[in-house]
CSV table of C-alpha atoms in Angstrom, one decimal:
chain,number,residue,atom,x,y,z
A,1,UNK,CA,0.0,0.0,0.0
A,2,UNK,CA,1.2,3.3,-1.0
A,3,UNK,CA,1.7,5.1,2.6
A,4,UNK,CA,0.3,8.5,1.0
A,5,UNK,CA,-3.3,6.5,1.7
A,6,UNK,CA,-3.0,6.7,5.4
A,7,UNK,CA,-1.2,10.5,5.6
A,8,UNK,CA,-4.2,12.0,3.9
A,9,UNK,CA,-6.4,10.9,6.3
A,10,UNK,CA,-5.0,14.1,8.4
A,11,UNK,CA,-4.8,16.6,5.3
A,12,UNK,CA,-6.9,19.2,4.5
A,13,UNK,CA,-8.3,19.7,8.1
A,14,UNK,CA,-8.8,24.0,7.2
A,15,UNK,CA,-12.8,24.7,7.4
A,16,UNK,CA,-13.7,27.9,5.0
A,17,UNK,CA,-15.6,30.2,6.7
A,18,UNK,CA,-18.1,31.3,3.8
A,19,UNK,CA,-20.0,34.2,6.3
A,20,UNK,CA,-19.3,37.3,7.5
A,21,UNK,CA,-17.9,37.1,11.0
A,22,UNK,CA,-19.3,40.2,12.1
A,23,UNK,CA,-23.4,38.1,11.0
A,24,UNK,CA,-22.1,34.4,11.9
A,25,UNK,CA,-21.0,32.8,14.8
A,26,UNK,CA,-19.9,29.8,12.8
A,27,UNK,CA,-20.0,28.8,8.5
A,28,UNK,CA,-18.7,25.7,8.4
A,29,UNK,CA,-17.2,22.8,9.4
A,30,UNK,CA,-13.7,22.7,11.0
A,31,UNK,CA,-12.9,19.6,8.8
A,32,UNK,CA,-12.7,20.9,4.7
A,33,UNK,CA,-15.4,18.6,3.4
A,34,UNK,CA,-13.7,15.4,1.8
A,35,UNK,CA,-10.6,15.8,3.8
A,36,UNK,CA,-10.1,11.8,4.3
A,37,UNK,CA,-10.5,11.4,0.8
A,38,UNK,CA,-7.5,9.4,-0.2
A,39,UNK,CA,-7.4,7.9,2.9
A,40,UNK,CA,-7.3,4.1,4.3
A,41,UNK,CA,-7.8,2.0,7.3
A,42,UNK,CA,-4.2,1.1,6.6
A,43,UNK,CA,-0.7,2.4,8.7
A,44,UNK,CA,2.8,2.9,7.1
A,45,UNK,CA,5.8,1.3,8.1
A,46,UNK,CA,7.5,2.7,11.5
A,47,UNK,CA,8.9,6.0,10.7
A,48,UNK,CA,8.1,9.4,10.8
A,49,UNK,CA,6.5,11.2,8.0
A,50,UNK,CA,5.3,14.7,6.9
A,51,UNK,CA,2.7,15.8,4.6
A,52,UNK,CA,2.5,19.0,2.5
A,53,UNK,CA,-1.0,19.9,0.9
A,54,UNK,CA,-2.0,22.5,-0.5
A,55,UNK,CA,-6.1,23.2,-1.7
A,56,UNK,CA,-8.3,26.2,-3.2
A,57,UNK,CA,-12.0,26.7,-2.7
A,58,UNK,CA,-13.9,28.4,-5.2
A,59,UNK,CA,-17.6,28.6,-5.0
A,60,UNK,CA,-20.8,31.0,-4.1
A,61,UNK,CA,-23.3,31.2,-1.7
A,62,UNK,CA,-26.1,28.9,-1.5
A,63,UNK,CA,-29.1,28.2,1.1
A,64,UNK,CA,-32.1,31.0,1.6
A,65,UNK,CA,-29.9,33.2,1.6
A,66,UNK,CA,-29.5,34.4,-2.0
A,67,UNK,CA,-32.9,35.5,-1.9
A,68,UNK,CA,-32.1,38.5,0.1
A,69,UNK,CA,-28.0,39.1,-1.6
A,70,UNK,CA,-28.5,37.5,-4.7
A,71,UNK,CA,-26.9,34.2,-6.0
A,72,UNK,CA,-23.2,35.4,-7.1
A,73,UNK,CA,-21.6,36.2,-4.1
A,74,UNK,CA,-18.5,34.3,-4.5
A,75,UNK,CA,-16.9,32.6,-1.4
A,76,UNK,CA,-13.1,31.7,-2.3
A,77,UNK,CA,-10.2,30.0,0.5
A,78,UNK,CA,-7.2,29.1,0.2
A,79,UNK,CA,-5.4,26.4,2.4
A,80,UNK,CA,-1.8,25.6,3.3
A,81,UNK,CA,-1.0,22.5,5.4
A,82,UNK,CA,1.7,21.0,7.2
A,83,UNK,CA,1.6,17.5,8.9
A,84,UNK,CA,3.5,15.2,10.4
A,85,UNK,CA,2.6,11.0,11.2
A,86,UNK,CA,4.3,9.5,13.3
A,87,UNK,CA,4.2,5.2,13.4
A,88,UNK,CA,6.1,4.1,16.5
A,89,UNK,CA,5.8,0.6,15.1
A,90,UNK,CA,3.7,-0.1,18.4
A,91,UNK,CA,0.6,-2.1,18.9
A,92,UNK,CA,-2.2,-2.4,21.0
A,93,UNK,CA,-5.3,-5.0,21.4
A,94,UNK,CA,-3.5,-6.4,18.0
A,95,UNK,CA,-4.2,-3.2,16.4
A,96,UNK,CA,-0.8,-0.8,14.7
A,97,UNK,CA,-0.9,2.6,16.7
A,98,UNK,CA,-0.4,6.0,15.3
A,99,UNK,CA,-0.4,9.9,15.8
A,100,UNK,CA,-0.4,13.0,14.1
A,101,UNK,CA,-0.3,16.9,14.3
A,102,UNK,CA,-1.2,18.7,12.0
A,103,UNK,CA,-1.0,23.2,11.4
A,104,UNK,CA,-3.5,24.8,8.4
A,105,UNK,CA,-3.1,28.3,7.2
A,106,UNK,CA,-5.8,30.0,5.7
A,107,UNK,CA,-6.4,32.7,3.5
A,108,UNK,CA,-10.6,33.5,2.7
A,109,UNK,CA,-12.9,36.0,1.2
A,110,UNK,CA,-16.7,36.8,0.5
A,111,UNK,CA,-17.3,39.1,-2.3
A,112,UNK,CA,-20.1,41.7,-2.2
A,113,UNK,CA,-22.5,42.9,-0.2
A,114,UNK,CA,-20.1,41.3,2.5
A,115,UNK,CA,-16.8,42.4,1.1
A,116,UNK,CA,-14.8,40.3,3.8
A,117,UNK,CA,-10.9,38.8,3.9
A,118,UNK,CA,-9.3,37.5,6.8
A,119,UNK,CA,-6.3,35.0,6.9
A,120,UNK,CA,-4.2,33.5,9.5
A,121,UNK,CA,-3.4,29.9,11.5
A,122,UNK,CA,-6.2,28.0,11.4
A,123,UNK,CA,-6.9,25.7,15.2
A,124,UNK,CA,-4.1,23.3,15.2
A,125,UNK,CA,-5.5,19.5,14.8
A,126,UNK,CA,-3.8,16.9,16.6
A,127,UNK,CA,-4.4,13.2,16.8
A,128,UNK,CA,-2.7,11.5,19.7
A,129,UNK,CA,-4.2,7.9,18.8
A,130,UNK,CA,-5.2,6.1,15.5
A,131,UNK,CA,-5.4,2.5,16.0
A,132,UNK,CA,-5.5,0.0,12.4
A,133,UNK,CA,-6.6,-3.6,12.4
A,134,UNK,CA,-6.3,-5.8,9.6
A,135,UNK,CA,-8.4,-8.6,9.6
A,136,UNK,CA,-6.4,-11.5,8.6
A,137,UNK,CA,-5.6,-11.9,5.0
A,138,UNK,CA,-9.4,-10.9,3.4
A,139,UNK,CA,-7.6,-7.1,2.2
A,140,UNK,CA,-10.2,-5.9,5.0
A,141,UNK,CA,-8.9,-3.1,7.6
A,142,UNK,CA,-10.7,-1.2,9.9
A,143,UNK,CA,-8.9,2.7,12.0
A,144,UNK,CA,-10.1,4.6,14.6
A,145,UNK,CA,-9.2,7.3,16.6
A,146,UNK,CA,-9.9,10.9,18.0
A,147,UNK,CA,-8.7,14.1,16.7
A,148,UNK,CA,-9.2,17.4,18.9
A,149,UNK,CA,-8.8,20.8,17.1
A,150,UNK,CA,-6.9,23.0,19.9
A,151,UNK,CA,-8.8,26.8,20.1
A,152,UNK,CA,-4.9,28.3,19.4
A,153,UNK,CA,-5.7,29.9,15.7
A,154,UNK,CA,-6.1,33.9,14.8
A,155,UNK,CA,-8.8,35.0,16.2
A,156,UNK,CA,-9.8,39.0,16.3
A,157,UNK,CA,-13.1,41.2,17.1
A,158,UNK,CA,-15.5,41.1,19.8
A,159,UNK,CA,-16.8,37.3,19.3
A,160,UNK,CA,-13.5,36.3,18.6
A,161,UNK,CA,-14.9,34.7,15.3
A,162,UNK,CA,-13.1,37.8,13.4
A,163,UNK,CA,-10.6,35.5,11.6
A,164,UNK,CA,-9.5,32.3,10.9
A,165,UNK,CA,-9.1,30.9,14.2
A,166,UNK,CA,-12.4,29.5,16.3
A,167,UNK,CA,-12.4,30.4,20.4
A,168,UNK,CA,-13.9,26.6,21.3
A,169,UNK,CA,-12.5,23.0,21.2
A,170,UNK,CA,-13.6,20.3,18.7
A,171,UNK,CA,-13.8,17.0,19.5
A,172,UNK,CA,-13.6,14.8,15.7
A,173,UNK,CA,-13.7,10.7,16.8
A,174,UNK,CA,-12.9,9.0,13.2
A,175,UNK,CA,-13.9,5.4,11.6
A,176,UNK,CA,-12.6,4.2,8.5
A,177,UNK,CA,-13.2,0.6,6.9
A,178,UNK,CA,-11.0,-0.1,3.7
A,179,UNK,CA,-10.6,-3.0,1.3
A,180,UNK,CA,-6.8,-3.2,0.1
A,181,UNK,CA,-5.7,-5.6,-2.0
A,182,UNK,CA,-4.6,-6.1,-5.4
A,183,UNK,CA,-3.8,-2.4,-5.9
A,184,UNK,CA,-7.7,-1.4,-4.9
A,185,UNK,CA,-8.3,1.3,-1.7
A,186,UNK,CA,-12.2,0.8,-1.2
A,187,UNK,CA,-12.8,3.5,1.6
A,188,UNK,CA,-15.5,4.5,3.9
A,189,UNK,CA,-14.3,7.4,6.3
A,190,UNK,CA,-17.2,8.1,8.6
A,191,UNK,CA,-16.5,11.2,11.0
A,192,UNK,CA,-18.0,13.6,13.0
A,193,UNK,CA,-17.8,17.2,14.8
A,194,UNK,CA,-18.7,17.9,18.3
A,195,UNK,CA,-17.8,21.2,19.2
A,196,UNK,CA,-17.7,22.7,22.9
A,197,UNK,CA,-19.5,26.4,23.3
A,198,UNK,CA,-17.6,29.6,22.6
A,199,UNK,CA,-15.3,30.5,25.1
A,200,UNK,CA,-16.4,34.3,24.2
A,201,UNK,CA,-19.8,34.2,23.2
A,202,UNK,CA,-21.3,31.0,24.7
A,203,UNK,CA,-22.5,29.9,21.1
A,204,UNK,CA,-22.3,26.5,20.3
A,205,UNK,CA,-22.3,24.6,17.1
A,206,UNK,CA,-24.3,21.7,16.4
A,207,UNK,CA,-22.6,18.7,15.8
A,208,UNK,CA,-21.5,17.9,12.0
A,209,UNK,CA,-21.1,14.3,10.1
A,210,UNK,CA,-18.8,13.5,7.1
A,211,UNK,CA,-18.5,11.1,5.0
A,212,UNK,CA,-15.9,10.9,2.4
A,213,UNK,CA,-15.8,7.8,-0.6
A,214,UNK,CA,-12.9,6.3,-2.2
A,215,UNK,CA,-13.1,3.7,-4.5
A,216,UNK,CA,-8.9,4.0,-6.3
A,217,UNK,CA,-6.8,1.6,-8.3
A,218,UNK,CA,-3.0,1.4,-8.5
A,219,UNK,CA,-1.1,0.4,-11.4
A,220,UNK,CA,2.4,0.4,-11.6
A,221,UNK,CA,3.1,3.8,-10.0
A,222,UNK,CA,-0.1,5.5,-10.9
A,223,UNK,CA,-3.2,5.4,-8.7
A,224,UNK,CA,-6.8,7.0,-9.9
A,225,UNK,CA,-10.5,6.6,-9.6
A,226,UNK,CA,-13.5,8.6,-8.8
A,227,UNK,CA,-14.4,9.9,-4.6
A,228,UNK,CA,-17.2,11.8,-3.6
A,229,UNK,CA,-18.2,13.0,0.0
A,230,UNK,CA,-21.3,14.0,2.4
A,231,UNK,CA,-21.2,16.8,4.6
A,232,UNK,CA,-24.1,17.8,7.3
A,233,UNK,CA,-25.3,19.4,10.2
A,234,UNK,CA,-27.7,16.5,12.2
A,235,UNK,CA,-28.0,18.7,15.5
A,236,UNK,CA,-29.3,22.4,16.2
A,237,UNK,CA,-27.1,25.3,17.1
A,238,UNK,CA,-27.4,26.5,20.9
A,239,UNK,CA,-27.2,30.1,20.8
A,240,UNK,CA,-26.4,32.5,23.9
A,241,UNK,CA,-27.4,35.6,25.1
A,242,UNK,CA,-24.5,37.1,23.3
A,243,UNK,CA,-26.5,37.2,20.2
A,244,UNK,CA,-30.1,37.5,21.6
A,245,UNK,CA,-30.4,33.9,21.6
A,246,UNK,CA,-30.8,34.3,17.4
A,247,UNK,CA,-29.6,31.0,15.9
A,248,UNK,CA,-26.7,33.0,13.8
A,249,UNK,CA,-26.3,29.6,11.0
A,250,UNK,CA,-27.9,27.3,9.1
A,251,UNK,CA,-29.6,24.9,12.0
A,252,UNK,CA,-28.9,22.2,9.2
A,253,UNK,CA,-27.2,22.2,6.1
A,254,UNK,CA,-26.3,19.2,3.9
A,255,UNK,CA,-23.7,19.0,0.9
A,256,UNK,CA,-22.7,16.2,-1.7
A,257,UNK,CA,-19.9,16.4,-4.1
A,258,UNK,CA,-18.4,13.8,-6.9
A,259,UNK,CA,-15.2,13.7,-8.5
A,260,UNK,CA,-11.6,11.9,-9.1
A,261,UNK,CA,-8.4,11.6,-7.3
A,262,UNK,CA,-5.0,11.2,-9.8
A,263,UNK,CA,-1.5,9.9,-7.7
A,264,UNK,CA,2.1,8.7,-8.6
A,265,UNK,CA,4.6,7.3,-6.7
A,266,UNK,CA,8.0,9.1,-7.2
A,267,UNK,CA,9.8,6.2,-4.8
A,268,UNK,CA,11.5,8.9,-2.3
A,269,UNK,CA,7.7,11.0,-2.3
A,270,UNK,CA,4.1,10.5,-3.3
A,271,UNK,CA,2.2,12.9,-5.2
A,272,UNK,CA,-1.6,13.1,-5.2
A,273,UNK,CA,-4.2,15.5,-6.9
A,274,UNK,CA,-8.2,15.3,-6.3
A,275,UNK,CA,-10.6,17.8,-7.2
A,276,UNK,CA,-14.4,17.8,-6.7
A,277,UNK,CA,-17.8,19.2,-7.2
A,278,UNK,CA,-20.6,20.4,-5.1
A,279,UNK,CA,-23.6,18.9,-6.9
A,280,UNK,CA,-26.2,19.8,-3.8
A,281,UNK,CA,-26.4,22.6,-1.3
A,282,UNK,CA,-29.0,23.1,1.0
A,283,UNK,CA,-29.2,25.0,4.5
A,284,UNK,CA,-32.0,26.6,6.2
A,285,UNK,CA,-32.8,27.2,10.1
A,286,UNK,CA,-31.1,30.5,10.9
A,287,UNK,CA,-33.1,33.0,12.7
A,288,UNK,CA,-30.7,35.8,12.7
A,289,UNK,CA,-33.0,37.5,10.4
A,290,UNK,CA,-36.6,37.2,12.1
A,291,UNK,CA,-39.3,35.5,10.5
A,292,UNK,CA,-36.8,35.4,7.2
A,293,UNK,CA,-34.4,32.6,6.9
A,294,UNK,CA,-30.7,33.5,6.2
A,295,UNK,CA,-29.3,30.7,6.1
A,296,UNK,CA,-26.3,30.2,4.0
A,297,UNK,CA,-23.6,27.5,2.9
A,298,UNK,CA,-21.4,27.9,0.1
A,299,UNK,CA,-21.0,25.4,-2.7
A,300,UNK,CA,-18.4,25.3,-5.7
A,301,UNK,CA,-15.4,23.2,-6.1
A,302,UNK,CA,-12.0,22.2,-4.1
A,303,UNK,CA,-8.7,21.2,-6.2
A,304,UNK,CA,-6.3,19.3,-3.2
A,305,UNK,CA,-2.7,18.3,-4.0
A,306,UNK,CA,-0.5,16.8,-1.4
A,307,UNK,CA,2.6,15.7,-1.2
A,308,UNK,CA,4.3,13.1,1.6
A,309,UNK,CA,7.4,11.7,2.4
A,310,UNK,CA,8.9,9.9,5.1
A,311,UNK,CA,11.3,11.8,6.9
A,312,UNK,CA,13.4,9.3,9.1
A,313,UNK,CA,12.9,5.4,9.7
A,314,UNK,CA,14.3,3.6,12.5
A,315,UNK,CA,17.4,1.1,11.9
A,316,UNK,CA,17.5,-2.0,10.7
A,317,UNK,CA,18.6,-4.8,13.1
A,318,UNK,CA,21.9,-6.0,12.4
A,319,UNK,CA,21.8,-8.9,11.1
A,320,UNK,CA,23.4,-11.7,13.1
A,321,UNK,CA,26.5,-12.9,12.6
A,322,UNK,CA,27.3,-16.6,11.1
A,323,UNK,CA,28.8,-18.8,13.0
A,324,UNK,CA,31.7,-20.5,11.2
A,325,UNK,CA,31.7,-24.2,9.5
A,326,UNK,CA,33.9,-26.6,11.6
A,327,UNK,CA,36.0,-28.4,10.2
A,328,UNK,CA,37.5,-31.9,11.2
């Protein structure tokens, strides 16, 4: 298995926030939609290794929302990651254990009426336990673990939701069931979002399911096939007094994209390119507006490219010396 499977289950972890700050306590999800596409139930060999991924956004608003501002207002992000896996080679319950951390950069927009930029960190993501099982030899595997995004991003203005940054912890517990054999990666990463209340505001965002698809062939070097992903809100926002008690986003949104995932193996590195498209947008709930729903979620395309490495490996065992023939 090509290890670039397993580090891209970490990548692309920057949420675009599609809303003005100063209207919106919280757009979207911390996790980009279809950020374990790619990704397997499989673990690399011990080592350390870092990822580098880079992914633009490039969409409009959608939801009830466009009745009031129109249907062009264009929502745009762009995302730099950095990531390191690390693969102790330990195990656990007959399961491979593993751990990441991983620090987004963002850079966002809305165009007009809202006219808003902001960049910055994003919350740094770490993971401090991912544990694989492969079922015997049936090219079934099965991860999970628990990812935390850490409140440390740039944050600005009074609700602290000025920027990039989010002033509250999320909590992002992760299953993925693969099949991985004969050059196929036939992934299912189911994960979700459960974020705690603002530390400034005492807004808190409902919880958010994803589900990201890979269905990917290797041949020779080259790895391709199509992916798709789900995205949705499945519990309400609880608003505070901050904000009037208004519910200030979508109370429930859902998204689903399609599209295909290209790779080659360079022996020393791994090089992999996806790109997808929101087919279906929908959001409604928001009572920020009175009796007129304002809720909005953008939808357009993402274009990802990663590229990972392994940056040390631990030492080979000596191998044992050979005792000498005796002779008579």
């Amino acid at each position: 298995m090509r290890f670039t499977t397993a580090l891209m289950a970490a990548a692309g972890v920057a949420a675009i926030a599609a809303t003005p700050a100063n209207a919106y306590e919280a757009a979207a999800a911390q996790t980009k939609a279809g950020s374990f596409i790619g990704a397997s139930a499989g673990v690399p060999p011990p080592g350390i290794y870092m990822f580098n991924q880079v992914y633009t956004f490039q969409g409009n608003l959608a939801g009830p929302v466009t009745k009031t501002v129109g249907n062009k207002v264009g929502a745009q992000g762009f995302v730099d990651v950095q990531g390191f896996l690390f693969v102790p080679g330990w195990t656990f319950l007959g399961a491979t254990y593993d751990a990441l951390i991983v620090q987004p950069f963002v850079a966002q927009s809305l165009g007009a009426p809202f006219n808003t930029q902001s960049s910055g960190m994003f919350n740094t993501y770490i993971v401090p336990i991912e544990l694989s099982w492969m079922l015997g030899e049936s090219g079934f595997a099965v991860k999970t673990g628990l990812g935390i995004y850490v409140p440390d991003g740039t944050k600005t203005g009074v609700a602290g939701t000025g920027n990039v940054g989010s002033p509250y912890w999320t909590f992002q517990p992760e299953i993925i069931v693969s099949y991985l054999a004969d050059g196929w990666n036939l992934s299912a990463a189911i994960y979700g979002e459960f974020n705690t209340a603002s530390t400034v505001t005492g807004y808190t965002t409902g919880n958010i399911l994803h589900a990201d698809f890979t269905a990917t062939k290797t041949v020779g070097k080259w790895t391709f096939g199509p992916v798709a992903y789900y995205q949705g809100q499945i519990t309400k926002d609880k608003s505070s007094a901050f904000y009037g008690n208004a519910i200030l986003n979508a109370n429930k949104y859902d998204i689903w994209a399609v599209g295909g995932l290209i790779g080659y193996d360079f022996g020393v590195a791994s090089l992999s390119l996806w790109g997808t498209q929101e087919v279906s947008a929908k959001a409604s709930g928001s009572t920020v507006g009175g009796p007129v729903d304002q809720s909005a979620i953008p939808q357009g395309f993402t274009v990802f490219a990663t590229l990972s490495y392994r940056l040390w490996a631990p030492d080979e065992p000596a191998p044992t010396p050979k005792r000498p023939m005796i002779h008579k």
